[in-house]
Coordinates of N, CA and C in Angstrom, one line a residue:
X1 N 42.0 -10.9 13.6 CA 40.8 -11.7 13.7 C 39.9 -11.4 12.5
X2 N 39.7 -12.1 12.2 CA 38.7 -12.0 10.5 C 37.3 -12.9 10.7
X3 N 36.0 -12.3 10.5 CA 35.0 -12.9 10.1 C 34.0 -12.5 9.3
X4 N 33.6 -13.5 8.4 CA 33.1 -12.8 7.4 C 32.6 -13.4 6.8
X5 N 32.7 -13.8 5.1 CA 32.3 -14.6 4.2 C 33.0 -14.1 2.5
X6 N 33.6 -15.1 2.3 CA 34.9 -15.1 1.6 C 33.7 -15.6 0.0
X7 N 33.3 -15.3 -0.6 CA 33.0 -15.3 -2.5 C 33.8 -16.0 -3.6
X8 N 34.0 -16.7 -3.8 CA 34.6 -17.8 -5.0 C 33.8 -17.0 -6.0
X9 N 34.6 -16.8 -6.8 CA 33.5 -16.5 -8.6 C 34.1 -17.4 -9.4
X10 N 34.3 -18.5 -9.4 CA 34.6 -19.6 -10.9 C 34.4 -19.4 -12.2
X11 N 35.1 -18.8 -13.2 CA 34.8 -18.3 -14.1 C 34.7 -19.5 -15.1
X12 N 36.0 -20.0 -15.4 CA 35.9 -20.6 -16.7 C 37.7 -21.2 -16.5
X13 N 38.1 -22.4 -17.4 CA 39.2 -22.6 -17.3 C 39.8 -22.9 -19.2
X14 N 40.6 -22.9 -19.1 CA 41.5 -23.1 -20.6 C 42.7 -24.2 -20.8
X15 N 43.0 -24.9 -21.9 CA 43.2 -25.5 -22.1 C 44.0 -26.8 -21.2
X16 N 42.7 -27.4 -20.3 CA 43.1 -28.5 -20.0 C 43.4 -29.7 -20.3
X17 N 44.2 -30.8 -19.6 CA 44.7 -31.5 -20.0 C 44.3 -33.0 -19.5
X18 N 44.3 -33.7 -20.2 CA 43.8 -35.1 -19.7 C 42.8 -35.4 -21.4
X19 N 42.2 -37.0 -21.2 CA 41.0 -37.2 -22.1 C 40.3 -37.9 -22.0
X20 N 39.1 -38.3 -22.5 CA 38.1 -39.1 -21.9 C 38.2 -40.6 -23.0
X21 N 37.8 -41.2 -22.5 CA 37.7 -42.5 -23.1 C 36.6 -42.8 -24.5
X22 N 35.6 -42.0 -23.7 CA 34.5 -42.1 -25.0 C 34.1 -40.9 -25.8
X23 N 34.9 -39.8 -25.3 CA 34.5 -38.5 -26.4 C 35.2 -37.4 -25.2
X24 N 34.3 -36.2 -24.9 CA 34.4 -35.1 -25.0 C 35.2 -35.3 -23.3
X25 N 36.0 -34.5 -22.4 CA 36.1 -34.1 -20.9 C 34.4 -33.0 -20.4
X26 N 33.7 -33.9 -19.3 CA 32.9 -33.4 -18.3 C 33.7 -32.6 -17.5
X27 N 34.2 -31.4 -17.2 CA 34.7 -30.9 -16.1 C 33.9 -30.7 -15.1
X28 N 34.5 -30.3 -13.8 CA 33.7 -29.8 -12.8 C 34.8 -29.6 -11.7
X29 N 34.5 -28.8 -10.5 CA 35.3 -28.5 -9.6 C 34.9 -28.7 -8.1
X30 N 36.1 -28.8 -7.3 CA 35.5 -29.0 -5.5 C 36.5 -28.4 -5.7
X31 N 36.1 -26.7 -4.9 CA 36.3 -25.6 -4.3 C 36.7 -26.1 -2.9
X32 N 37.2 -25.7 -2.2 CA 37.6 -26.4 -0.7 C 38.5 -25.1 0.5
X33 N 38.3 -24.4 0.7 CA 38.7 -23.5 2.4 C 38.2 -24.6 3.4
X34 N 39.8 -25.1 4.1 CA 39.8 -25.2 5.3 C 39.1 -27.1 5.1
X35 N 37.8 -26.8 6.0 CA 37.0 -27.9 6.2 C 35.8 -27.7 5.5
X36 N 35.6 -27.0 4.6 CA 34.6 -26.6 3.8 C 34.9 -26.7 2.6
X37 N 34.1 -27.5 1.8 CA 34.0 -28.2 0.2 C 32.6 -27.5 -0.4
X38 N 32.6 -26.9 -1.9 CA 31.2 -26.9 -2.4 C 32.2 -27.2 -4.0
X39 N 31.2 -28.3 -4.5 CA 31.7 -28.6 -5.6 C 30.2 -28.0 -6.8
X40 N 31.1 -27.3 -8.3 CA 30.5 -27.1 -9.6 C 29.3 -27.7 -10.2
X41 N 28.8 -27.2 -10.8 CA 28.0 -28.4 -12.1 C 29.2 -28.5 -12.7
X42 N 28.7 -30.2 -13.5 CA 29.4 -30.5 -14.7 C 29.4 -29.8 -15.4
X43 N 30.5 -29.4 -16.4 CA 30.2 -28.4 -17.4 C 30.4 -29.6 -18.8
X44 N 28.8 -30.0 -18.5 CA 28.9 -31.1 -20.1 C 29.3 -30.9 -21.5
X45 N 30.3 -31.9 -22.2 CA 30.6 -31.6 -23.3 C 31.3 -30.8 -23.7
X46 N 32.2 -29.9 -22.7 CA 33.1 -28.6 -22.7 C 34.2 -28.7 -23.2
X47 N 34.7 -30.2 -22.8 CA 36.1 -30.1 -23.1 C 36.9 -29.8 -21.9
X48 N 38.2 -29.1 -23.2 CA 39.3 -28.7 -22.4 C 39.1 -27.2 -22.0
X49 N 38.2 -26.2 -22.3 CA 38.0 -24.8 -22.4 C 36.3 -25.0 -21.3
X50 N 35.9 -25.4 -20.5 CA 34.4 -25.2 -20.0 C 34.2 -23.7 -19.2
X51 N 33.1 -23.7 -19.4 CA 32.6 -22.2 -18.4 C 31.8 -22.6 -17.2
X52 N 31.5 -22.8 -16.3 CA 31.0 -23.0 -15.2 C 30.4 -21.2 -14.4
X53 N 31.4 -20.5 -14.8 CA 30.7 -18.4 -14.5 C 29.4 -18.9 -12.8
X54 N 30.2 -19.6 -11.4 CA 29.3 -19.7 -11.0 C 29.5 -19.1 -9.8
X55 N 29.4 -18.7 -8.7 CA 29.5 -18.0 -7.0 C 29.3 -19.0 -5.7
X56 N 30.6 -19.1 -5.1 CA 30.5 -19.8 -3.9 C 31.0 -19.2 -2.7
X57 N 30.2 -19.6 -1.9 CA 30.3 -18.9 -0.2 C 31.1 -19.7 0.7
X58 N 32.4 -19.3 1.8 CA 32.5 -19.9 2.3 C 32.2 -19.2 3.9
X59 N 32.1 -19.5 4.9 CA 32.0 -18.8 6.4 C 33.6 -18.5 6.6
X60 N 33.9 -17.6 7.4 CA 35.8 -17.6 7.6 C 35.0 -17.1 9.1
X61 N 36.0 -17.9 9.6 CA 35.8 -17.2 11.2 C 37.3 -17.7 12.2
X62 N 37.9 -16.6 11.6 CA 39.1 -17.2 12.0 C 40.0 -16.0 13.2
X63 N 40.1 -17.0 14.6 CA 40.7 -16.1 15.4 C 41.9 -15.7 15.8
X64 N 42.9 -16.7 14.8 CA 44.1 -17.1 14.9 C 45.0 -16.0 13.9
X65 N 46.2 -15.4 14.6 CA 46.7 -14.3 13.6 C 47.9 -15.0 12.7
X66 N 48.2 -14.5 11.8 CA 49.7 -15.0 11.0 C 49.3 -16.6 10.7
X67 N 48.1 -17.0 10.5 CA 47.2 -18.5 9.3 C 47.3 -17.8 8.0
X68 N 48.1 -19.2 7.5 CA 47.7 -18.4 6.0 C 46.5 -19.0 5.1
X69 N 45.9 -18.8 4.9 CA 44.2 -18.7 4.2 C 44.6 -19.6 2.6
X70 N 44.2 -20.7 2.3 CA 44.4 -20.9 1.4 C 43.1 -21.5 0.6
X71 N 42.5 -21.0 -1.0 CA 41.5 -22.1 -1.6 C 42.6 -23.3 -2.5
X72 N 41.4 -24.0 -2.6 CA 42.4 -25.5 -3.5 C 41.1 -25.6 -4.6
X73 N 41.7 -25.4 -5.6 CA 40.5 -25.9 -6.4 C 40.6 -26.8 -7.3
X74 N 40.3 -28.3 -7.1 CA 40.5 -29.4 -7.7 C 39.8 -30.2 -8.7
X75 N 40.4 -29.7 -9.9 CA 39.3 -30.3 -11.4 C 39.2 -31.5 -11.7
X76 N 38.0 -32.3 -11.7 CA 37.9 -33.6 -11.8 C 37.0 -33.9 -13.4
X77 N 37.1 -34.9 -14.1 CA 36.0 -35.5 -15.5 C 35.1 -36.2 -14.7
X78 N 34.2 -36.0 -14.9 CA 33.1 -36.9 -14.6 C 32.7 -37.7 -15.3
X79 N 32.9 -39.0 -14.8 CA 32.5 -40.4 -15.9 C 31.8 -41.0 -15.3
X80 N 30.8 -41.5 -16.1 CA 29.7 -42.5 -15.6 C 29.5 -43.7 -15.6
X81 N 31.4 -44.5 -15.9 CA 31.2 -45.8 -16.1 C 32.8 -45.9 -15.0
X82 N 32.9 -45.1 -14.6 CA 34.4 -45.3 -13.7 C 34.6 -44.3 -12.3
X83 N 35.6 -44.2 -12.2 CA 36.2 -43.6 -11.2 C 36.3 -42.0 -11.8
X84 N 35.9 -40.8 -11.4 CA 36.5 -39.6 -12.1 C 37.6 -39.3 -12.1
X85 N 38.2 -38.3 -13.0 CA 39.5 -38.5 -13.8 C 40.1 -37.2 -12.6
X86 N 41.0 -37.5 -12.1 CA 42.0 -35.8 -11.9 C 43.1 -35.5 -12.6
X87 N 42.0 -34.2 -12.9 CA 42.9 -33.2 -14.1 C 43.8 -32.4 -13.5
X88 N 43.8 -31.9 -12.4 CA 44.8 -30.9 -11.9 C 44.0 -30.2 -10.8
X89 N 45.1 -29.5 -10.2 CA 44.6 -28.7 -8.9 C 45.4 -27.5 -9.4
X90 N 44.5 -26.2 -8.6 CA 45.4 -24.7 -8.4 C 44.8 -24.1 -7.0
X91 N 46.3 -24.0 -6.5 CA 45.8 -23.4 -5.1 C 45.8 -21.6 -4.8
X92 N 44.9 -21.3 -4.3 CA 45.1 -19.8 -4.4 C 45.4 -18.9 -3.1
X93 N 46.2 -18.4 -2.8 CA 46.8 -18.1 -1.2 C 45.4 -16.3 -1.1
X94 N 44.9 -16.9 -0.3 CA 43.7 -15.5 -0.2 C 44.1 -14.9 1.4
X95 N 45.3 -14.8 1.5 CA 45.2 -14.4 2.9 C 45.5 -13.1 3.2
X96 N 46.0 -12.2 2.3 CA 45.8 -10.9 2.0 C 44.3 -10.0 1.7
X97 N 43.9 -11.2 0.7 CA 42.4 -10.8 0.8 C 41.6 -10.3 1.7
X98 N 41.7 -11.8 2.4 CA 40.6 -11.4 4.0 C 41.0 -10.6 5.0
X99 N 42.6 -10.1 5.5 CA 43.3 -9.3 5.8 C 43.0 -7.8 5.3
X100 N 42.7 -7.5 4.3 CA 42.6 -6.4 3.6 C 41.0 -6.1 3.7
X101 N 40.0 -7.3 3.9 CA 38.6 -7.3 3.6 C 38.4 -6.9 5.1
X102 N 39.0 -7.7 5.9 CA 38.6 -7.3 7.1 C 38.9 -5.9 7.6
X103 N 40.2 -5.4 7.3 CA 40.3 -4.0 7.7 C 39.0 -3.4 7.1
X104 N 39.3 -3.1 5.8 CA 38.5 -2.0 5.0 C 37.0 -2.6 5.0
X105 N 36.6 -3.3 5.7 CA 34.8 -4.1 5.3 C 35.1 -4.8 4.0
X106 N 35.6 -4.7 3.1 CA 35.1 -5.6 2.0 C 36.6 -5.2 1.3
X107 N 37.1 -6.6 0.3 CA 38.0 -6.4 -0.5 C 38.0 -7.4 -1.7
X108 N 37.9 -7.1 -3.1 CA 37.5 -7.7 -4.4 C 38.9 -7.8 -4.8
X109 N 39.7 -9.3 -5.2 CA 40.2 -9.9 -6.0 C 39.8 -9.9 -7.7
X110 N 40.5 -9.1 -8.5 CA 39.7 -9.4 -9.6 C 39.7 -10.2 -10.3
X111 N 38.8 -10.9 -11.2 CA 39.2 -12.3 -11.8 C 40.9 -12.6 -12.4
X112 N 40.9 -13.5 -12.1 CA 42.6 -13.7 -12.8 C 42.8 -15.2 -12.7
X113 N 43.8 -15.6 -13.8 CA 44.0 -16.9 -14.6 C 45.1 -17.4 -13.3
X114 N 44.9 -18.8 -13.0 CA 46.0 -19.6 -12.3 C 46.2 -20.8 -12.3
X115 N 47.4 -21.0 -12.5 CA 47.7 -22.5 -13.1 C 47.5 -23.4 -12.4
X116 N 47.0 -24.4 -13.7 CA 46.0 -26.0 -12.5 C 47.5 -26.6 -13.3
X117 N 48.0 -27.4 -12.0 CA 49.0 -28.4 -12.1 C 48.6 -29.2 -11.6
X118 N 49.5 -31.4 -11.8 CA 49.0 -32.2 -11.3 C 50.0 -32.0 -9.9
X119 N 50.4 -33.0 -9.3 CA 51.1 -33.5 -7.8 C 52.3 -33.1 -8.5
X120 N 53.2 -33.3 -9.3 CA 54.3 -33.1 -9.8 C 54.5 -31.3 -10.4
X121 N 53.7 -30.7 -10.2 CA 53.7 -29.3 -10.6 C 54.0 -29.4 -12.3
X122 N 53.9 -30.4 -12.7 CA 53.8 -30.3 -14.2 C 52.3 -29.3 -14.4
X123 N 52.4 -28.2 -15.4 CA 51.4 -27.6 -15.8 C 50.5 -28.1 -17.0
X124 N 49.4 -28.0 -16.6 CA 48.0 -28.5 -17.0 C 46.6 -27.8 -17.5
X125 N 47.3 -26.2 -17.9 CA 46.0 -25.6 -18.3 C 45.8 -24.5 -16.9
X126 N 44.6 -23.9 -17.3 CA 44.5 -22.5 -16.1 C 43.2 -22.4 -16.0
X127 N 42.6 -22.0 -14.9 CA 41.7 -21.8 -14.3 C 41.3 -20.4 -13.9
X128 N 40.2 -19.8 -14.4 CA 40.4 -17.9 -13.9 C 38.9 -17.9 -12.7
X129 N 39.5 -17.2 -12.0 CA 38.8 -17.1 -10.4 C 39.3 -15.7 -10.0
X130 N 37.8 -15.5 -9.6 CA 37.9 -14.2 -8.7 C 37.2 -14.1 -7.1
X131 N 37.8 -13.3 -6.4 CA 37.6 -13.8 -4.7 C 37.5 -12.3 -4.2
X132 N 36.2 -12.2 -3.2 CA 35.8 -11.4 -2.2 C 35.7 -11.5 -0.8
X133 N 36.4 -10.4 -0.1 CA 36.0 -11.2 1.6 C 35.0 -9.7 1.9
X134 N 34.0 -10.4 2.3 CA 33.2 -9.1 3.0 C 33.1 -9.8 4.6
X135 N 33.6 -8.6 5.4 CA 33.7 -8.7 7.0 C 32.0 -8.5 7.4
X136 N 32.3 -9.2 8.5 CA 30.8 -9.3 9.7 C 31.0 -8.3 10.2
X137 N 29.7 -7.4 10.0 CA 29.3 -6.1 11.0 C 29.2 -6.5 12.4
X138 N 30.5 -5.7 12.9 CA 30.5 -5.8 14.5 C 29.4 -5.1 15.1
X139 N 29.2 -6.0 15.8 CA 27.9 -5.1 17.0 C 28.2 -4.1 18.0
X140 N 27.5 -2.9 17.5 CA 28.1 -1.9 19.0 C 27.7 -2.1 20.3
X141 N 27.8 -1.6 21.1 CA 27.2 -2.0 22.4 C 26.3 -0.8 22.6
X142 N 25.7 -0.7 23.1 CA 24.7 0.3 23.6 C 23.4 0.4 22.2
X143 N 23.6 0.0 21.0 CA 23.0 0.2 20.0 C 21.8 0.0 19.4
X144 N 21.4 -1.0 18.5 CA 20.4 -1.3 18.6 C 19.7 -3.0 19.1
X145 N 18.7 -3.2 19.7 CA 18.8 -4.2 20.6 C 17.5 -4.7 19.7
X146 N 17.7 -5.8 19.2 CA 16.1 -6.6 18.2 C 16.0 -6.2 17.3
X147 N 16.9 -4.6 16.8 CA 16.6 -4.5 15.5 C 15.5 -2.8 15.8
X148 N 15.0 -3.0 17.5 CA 14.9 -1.3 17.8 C 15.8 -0.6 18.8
X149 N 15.7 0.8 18.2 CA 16.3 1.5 19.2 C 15.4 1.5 20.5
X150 N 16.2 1.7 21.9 CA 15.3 2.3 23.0 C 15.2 3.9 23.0
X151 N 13.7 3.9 23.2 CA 12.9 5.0 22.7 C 12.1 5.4 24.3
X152 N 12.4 5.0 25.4 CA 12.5 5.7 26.6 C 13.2 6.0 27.4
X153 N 13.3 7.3 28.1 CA 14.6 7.7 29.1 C 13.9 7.6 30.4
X154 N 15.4 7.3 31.3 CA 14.7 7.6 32.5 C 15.4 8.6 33.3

């Protein structure tokens, strides 16, 4: 049983693939665990190389054992005269993470490059991401109650 809050660090991605119509690729990303989505700023005028260096939270409250934990992180161009473009996806399997975060209270993924492919697993450039799970402080029983100790005996 794992609960906690799992850290996205989005660093930066490299040479991606695709092109825009009227100049440069807008990148940006929708980060996604489970039922939970937080999407990037655009990283304007970046190209194929953008930095985004930005932190996203997800809740994990999961009671189910032997799930495997997966993020999806799906790069899109942003155009302002169409439909956005999909550049590629990279999924990241964090289920050792929060396994390891939950035993020990906290466990850091250190940044590392992972390949953004389209639907056909043709490769498309890399994405570097780093991931933390810090576990929820279990409550003892008898402990502290509001935030005070009881401070009379009987």
């Amino acid at each position: 049983m794992a609960k906690g809050v799992l850290e996205v660090h989005l660093v930066d991605a490299k040479g991606l693939s695709g092109s825009d119509f009227l100049g440069k690729l807008d990148p940006y990303v929708i980060v996604q665990y489970r039922s939970q989505e937080r999407k990037s700023s655009v990283a304007r005028d970046q190209g194929r190389n953008p930095c985004w260096n930005e932190v996203f939270k997800f809740q994990i409250n999961s009671s189910a054992a032997n799930v495997q934990h997966k993020l999806i992180l799906r790069i899109l161009d942003n155009d302002h005269f169409s439909n956005d473009d999909f550049l590629g996806e990279a999924t990241i399997d964090v289920t050792d993470v929060i396994s390891l975060g939950a035993e020990r209270g906290s466990y850091h993924l250190k940044e590392a490059k992972h390949s953004v492919v389209l639907a056909d697993k043709t490769y498309h450039g890399e994405i570097k991401v780093g991931v933390t799970f810090t576990a929820a402080q279990a409550e003892e029983d008898g402990g502290e109650v509001g935030g005070w100790r009881h401070s009379f005996r009987q």
